[in-house]
mmCIF file of C-alpha atoms in Angstrom:
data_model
loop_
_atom_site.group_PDB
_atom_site.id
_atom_site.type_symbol
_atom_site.label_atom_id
_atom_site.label_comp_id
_atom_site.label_asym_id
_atom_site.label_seq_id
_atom_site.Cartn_x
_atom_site.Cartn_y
_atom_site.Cartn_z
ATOM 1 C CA UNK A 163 -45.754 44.111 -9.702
ATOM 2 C CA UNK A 164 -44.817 42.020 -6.749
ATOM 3 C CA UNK A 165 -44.611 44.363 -3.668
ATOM 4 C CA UNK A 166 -41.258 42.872 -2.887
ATOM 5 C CA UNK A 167 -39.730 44.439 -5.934
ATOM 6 C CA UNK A 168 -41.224 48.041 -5.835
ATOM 7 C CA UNK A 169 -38.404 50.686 -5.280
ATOM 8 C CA UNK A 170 -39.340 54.031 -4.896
ATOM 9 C CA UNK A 171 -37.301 56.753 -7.060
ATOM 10 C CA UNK A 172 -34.445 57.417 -4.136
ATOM 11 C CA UNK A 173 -34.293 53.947 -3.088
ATOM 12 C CA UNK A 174 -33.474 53.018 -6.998
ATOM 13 C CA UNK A 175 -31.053 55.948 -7.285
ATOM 14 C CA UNK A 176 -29.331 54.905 -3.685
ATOM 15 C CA UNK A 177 -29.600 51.541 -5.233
ATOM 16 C CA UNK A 178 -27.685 52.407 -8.147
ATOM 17 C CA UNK A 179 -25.185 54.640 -6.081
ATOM 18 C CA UNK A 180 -24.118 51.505 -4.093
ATOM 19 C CA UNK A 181 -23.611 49.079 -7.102
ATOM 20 C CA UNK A 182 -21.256 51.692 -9.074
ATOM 21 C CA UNK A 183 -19.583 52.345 -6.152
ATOM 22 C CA UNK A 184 -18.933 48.373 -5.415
ATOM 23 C CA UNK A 185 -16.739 48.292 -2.079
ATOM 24 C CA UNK A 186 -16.502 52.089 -1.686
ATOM 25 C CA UNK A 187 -20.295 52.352 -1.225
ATOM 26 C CA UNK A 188 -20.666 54.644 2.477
ATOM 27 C CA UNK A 189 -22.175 57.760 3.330
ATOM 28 C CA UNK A 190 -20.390 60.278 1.803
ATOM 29 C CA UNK A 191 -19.781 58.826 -1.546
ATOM 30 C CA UNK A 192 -23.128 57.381 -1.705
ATOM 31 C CA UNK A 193 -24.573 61.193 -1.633
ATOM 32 C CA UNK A 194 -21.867 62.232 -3.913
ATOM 33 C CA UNK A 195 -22.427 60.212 -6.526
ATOM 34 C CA UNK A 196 -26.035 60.868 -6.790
ATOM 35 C CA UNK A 197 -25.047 64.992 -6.414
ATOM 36 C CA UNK A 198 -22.560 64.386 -9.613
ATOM 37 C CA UNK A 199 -24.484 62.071 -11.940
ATOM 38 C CA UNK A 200 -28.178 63.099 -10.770
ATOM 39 C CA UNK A 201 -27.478 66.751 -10.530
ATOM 40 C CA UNK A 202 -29.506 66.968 -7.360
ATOM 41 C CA UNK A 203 -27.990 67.339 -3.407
ATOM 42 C CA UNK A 204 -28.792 64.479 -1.691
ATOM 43 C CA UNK A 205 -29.037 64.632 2.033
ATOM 44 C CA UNK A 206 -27.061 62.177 4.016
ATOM 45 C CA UNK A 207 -29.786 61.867 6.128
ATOM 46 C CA UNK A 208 -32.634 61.338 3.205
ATOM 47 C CA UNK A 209 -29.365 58.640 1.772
ATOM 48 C CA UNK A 210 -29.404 56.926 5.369
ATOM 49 C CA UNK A 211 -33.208 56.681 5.672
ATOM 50 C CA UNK A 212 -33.662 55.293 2.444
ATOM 51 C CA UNK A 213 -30.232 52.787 3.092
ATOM 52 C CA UNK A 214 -32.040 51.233 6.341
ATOM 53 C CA UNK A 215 -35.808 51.218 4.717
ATOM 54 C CA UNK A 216 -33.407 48.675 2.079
ATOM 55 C CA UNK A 217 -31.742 47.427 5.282
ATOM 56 C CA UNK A 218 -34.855 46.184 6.481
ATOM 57 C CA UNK A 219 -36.537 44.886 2.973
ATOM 58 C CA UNK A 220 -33.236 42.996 2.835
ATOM 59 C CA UNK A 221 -32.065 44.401 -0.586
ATOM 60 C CA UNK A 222 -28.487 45.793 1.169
ATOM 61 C CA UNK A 223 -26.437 44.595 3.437
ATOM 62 C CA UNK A 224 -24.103 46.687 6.024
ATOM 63 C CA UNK A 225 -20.585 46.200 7.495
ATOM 64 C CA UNK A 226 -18.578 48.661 9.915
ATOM 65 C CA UNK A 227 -15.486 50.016 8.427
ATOM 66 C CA UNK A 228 -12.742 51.459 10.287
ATOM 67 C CA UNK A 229 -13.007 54.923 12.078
ATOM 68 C CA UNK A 230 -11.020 57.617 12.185
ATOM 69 C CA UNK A 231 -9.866 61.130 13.408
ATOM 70 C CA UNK A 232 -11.408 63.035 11.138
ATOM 71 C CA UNK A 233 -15.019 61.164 11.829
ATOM 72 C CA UNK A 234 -14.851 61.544 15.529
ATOM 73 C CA UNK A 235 -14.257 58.333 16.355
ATOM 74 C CA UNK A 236 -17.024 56.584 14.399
ATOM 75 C CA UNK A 237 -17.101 54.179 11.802
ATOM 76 C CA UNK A 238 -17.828 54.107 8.336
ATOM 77 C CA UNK A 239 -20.664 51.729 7.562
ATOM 78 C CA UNK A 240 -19.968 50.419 4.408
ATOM 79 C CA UNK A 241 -23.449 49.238 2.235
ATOM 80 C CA UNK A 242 -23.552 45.846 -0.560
ATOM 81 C CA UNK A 243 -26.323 45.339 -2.589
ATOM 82 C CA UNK A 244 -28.127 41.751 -2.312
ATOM 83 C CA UNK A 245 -28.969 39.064 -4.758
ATOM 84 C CA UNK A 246 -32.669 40.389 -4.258
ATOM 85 C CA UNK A 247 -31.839 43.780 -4.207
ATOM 86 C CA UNK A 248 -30.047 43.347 -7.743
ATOM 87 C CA UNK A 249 -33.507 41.529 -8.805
ATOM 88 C CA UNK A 250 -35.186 44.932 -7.406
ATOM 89 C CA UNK A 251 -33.508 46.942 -9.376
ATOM 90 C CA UNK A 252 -33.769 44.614 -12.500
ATOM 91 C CA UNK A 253 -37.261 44.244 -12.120
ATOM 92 C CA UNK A 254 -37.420 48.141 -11.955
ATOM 93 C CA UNK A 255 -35.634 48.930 -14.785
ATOM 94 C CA UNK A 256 -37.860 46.095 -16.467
ATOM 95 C CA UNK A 257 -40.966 47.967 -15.112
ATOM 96 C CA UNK A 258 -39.893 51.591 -16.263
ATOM 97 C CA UNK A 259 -38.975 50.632 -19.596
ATOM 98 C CA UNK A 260 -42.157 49.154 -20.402
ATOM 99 C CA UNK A 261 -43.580 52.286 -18.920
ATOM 100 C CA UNK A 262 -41.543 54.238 -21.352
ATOM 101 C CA UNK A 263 -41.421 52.452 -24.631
ATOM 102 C CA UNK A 264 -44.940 54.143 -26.777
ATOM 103 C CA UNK A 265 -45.463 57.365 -24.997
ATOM 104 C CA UNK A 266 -45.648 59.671 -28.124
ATOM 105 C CA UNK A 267 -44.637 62.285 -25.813
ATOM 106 C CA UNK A 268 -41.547 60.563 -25.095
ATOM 107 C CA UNK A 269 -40.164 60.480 -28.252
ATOM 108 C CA UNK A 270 -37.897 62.330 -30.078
ATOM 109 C CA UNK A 271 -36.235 63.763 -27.195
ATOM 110 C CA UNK A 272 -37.939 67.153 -27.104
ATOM 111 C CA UNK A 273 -40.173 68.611 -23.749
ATOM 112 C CA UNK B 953 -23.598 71.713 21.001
ATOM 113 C CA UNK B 954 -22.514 70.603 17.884
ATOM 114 C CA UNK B 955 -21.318 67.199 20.231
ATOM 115 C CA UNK B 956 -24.866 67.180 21.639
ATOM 116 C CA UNK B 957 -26.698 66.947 17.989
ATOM 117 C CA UNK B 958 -23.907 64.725 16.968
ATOM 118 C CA UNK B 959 -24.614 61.898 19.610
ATOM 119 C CA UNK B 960 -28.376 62.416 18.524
ATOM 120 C CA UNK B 961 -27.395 61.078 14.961
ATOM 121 C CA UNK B 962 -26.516 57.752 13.540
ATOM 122 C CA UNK B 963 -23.053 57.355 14.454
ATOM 123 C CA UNK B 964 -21.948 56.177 10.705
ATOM 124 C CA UNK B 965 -23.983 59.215 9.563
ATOM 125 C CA UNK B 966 -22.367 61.699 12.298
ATOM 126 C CA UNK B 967 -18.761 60.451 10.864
ATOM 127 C CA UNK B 968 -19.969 61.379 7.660
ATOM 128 C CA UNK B 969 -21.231 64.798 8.080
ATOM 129 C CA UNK B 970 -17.710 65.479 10.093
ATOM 130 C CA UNK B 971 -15.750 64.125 7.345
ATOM 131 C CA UNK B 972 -17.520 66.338 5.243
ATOM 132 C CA UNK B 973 -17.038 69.325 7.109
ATOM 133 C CA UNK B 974 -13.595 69.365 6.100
ATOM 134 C CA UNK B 975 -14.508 70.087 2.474
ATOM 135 C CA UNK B 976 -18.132 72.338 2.737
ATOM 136 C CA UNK B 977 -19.420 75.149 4.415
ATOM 137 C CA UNK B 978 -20.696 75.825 8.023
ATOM 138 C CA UNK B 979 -24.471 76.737 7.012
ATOM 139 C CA UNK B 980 -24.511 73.009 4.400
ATOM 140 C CA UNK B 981 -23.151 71.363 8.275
ATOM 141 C CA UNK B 982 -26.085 72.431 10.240
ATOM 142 C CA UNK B 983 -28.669 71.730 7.471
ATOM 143 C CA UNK B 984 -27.641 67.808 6.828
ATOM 144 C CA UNK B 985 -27.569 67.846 11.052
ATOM 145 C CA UNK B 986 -31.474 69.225 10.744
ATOM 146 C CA UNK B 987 -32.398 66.937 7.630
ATOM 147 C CA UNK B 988 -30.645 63.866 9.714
ATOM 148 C CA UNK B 989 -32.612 64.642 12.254
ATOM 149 C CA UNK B 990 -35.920 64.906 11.052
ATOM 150 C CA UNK B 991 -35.235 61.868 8.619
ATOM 151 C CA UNK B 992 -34.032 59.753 12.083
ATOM 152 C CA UNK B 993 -36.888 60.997 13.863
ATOM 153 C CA UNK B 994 -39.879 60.221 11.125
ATOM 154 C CA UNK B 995 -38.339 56.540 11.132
ATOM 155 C CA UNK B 996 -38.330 56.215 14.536
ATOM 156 C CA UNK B 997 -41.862 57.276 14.315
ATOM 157 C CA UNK B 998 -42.856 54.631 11.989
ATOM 158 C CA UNK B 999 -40.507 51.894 13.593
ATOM 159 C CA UNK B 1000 -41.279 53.380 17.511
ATOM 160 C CA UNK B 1001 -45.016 53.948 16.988
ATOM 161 C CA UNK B 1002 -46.485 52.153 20.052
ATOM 162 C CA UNK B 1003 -44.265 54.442 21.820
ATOM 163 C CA UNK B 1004 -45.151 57.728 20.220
ATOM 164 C CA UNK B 1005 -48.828 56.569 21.088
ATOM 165 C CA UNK B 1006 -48.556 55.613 24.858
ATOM 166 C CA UNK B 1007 -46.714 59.106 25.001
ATOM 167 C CA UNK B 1008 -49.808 61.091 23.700
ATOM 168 C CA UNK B 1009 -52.125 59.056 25.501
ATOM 169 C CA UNK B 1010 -49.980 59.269 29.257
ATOM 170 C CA UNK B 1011 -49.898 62.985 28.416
ATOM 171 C CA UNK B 1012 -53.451 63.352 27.495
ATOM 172 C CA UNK B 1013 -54.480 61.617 30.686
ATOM 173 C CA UNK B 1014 -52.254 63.990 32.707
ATOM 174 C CA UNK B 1015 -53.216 67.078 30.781
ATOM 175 C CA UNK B 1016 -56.749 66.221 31.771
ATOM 176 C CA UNK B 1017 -56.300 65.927 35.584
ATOM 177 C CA UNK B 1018 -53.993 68.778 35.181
ATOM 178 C CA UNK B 1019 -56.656 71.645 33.701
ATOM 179 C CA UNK B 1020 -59.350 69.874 36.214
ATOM 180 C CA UNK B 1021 -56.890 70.227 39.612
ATOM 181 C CA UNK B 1022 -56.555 73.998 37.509
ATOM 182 C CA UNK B 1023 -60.426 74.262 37.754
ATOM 183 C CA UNK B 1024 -60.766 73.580 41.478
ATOM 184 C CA UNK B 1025 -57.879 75.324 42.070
ATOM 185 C CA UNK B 1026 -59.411 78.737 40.299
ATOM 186 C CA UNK B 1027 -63.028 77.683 41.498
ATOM 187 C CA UNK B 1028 -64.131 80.463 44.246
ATOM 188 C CA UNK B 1029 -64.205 77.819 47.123
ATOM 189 C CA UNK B 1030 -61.672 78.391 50.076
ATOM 190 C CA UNK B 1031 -57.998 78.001 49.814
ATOM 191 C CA UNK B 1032 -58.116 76.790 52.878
ATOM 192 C CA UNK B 1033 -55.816 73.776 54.822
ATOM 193 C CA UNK B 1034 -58.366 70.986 53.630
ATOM 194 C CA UNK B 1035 -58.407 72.415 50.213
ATOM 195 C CA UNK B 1036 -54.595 72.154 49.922
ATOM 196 C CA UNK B 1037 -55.080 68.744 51.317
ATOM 197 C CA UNK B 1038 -57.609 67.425 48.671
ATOM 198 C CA UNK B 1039 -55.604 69.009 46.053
ATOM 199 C CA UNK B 1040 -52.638 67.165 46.867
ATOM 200 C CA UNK B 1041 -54.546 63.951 47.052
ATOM 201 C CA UNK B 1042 -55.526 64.900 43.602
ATOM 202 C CA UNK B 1043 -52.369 65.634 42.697
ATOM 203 C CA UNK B 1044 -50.776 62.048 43.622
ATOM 204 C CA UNK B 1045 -54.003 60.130 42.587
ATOM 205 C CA UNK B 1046 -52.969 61.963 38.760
ATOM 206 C CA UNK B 1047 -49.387 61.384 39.302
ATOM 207 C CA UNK B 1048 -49.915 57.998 39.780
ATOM 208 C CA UNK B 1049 -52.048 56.736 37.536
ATOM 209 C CA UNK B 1050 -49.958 59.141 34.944
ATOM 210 C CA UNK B 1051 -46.964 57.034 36.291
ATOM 211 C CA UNK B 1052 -49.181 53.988 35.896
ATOM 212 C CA UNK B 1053 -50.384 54.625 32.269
ATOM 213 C CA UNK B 1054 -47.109 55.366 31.093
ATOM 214 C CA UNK B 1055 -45.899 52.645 32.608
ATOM 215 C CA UNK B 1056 -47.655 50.240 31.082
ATOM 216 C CA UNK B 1057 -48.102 51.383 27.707
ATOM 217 C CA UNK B 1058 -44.502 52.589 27.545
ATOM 218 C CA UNK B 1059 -42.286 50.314 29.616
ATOM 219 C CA UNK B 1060 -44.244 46.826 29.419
ATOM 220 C CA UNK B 1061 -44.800 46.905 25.780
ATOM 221 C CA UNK B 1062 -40.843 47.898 25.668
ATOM 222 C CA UNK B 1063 -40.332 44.776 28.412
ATOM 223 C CA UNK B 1064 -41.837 42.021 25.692
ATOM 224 C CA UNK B 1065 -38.844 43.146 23.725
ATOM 225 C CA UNK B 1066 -35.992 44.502 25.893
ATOM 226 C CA UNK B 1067 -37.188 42.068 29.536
ATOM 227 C CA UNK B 1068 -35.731 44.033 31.235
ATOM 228 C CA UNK B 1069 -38.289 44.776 34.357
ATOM 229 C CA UNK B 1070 -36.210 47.108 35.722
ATOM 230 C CA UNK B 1071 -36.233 49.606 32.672
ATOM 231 C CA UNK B 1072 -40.030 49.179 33.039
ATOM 232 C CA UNK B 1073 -40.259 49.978 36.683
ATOM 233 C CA UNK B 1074 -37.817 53.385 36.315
ATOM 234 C CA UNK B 1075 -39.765 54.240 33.399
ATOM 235 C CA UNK B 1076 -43.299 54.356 35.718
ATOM 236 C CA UNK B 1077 -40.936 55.704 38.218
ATOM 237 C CA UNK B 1078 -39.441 58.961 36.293
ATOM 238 C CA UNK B 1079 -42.874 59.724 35.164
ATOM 239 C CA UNK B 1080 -44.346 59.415 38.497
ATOM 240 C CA UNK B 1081 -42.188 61.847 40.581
ATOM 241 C CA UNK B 1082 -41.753 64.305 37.095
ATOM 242 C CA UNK B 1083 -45.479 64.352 37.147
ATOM 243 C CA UNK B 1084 -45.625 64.739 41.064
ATOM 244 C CA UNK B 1085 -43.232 67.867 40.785
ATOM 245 C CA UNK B 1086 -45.355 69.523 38.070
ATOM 246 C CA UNK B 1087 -48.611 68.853 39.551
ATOM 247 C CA UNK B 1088 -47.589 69.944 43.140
ATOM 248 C CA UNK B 1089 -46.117 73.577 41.358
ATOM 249 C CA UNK B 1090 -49.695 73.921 39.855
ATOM 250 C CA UNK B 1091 -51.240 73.644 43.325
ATOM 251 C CA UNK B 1092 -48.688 75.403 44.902
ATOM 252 C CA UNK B 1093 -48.309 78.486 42.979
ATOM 253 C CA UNK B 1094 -51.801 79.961 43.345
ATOM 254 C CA UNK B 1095 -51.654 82.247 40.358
ATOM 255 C CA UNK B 1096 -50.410 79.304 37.976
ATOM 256 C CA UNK B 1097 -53.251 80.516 34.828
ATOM 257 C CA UNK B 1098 -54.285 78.663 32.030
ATOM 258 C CA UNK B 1099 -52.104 79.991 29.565
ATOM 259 C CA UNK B 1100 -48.846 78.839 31.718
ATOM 260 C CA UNK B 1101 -50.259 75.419 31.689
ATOM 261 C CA UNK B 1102 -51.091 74.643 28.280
ATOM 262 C CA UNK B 1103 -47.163 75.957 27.843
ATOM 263 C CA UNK B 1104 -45.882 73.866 30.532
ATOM 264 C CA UNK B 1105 -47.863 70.970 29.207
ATOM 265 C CA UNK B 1106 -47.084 71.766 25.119
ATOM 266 C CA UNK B 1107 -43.380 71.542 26.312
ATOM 267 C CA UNK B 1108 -43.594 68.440 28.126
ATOM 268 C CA UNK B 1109 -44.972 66.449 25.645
ATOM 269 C CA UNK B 1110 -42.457 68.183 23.109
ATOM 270 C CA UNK B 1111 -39.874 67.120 25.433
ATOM 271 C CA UNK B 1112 -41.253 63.734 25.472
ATOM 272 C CA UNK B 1113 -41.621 63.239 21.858
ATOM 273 C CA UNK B 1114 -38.348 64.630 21.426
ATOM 274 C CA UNK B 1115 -36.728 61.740 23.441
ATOM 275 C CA UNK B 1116 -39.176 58.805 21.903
ATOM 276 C CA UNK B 1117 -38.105 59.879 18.589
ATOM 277 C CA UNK B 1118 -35.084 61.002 18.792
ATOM 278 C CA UNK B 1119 -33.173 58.780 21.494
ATOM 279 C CA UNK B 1120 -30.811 55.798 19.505
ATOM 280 C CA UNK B 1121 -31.538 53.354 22.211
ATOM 281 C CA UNK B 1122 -35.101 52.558 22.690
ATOM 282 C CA UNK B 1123 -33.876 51.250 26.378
ATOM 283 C CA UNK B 1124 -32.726 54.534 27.123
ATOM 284 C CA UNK B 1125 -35.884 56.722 26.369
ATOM 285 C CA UNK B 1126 -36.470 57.531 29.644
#
């Protein structure tokens, strides 16, 4: 697989995180959603890391929000995934599945 | 404090672990502030990494002359005036090229992207009389031992990775 397109397991769920939450996607929701539908905590900083490592491979794009009170003063920075970061995650997907599809220990749905 | 490790953070991710607050407890607060941190400073190590390298290399240098001016300092010879003298020749001929090393490795590579010759000269400058102090305390205070070095040394170059990899402005490092 092309190097451009390899996603590590947080990057894909972050990934996925921003796309369901479409114009929504920050900090805080961003770790939420991967607490309620991944069962796992996710660390704001571990969801930031991971948000500028796809920052800088181009595959999300960041705006500042407005800031409030309640923040101190700073702003939200609001995250949209990219027409190559949508390919990433396709191409991911595509990649896993093929991975998964044959693996007798895979099937039925049992440990 | 809690302002102190705040400012340390990403600003968007400082909002967010106050807006948080609100709704979770005072121990899950101070762990995202530790995670943040470490996470902020392993990417500045990957992303700052000529920096983190002219810092262990300046400090190596200095540790060097350091545990040598140490050496002739504990070496049976006389304490005498001339001693004193030689030591503090030492001393600046360390601090400076210290100041020098540092300089360049830390503030010129920094100038290609910041040119900003004045960052690079206060840079050589702060390690150059911080150095100065330090060495001239090691002369000065005759029963300065091994053991207080390597501490005084283990926490300046803590203190110095600390504010490579921690600092949000790479201009403002020093």
């Amino acid at each position: 697989m092309a190097r451009r397109g390899y996603l590590g397991e947080f990057e894909l769920m972050v990934l996925l995180a921003v796309l369901r939450l479409g114009d929504d996607a920050y900090g805080v929701p961003i770790g939420r959603e991967i607490e309620q539908r991944c069962g796992r905590e996710a660390a704001l900083g571990s969801v930031y890391a991971a948000l500028e490592r796809l920052e800088e491979k181009g595959f999300v794009t960041a705006t500042l929000g407005e800031s409030t009170a309640q923040r101190g003063g700073r702003a939200k920075r609001y995250f949209r995934i990219t027409p190559p970061g949508l390919r990433a995650v396709r191409d991911t997907q595509r990649a896993l599945t093929k991975l998964w599809t044959g693996v007798p220990q895979l099937q039925g749905g049992r440990a | 404090v809690t302002n102190w490790f705040l400012n340390r953070l990403d600003p968007a991710l400082a909002g967010d672990l106050l807006e948080e607050r609100q709704r979770r407890s005072a121990l899950w607060f101070w762990r995202q502030m530790l995670h943040g941190m470490l996470a902020a400073a392993g990417s500045n190590a990957r992303r700052r990494s000529r920096d983190v390298c002219a810092t262990v290399a300046g400090w190596a240098l200095q540790f060097w002359a350091a545990v040598t001016i140490l050496k002739l300092h504990l070496a049976p010879s006389s304490h005498g005036l001339l001693w004193r003298l030689g030591a503090c020749a030492a001393v600046l001929l360390a601090a400076g090229v210290y100041g020098l090393v540092l300089g360049l490795l830390r503030g010129f590579c920094k100038y290609a992207a910041t040119q900003a010759w004045r960052t690079t000269l206060s840079i050589a400058a702060n390690a150059f009389f911080v150095n100065l102090l330090v060495c001239l305390s090691f002369v000065l205070l005759a029963e300065f031992s091994f053991t207080g070095l390597l501490l005084a040394e283990v926490y300046w170059l803590s203190s110095d990775l600390i504010r490579v990899l921690l600092a949000r402005d790479p201009r403002s490092m020093c």
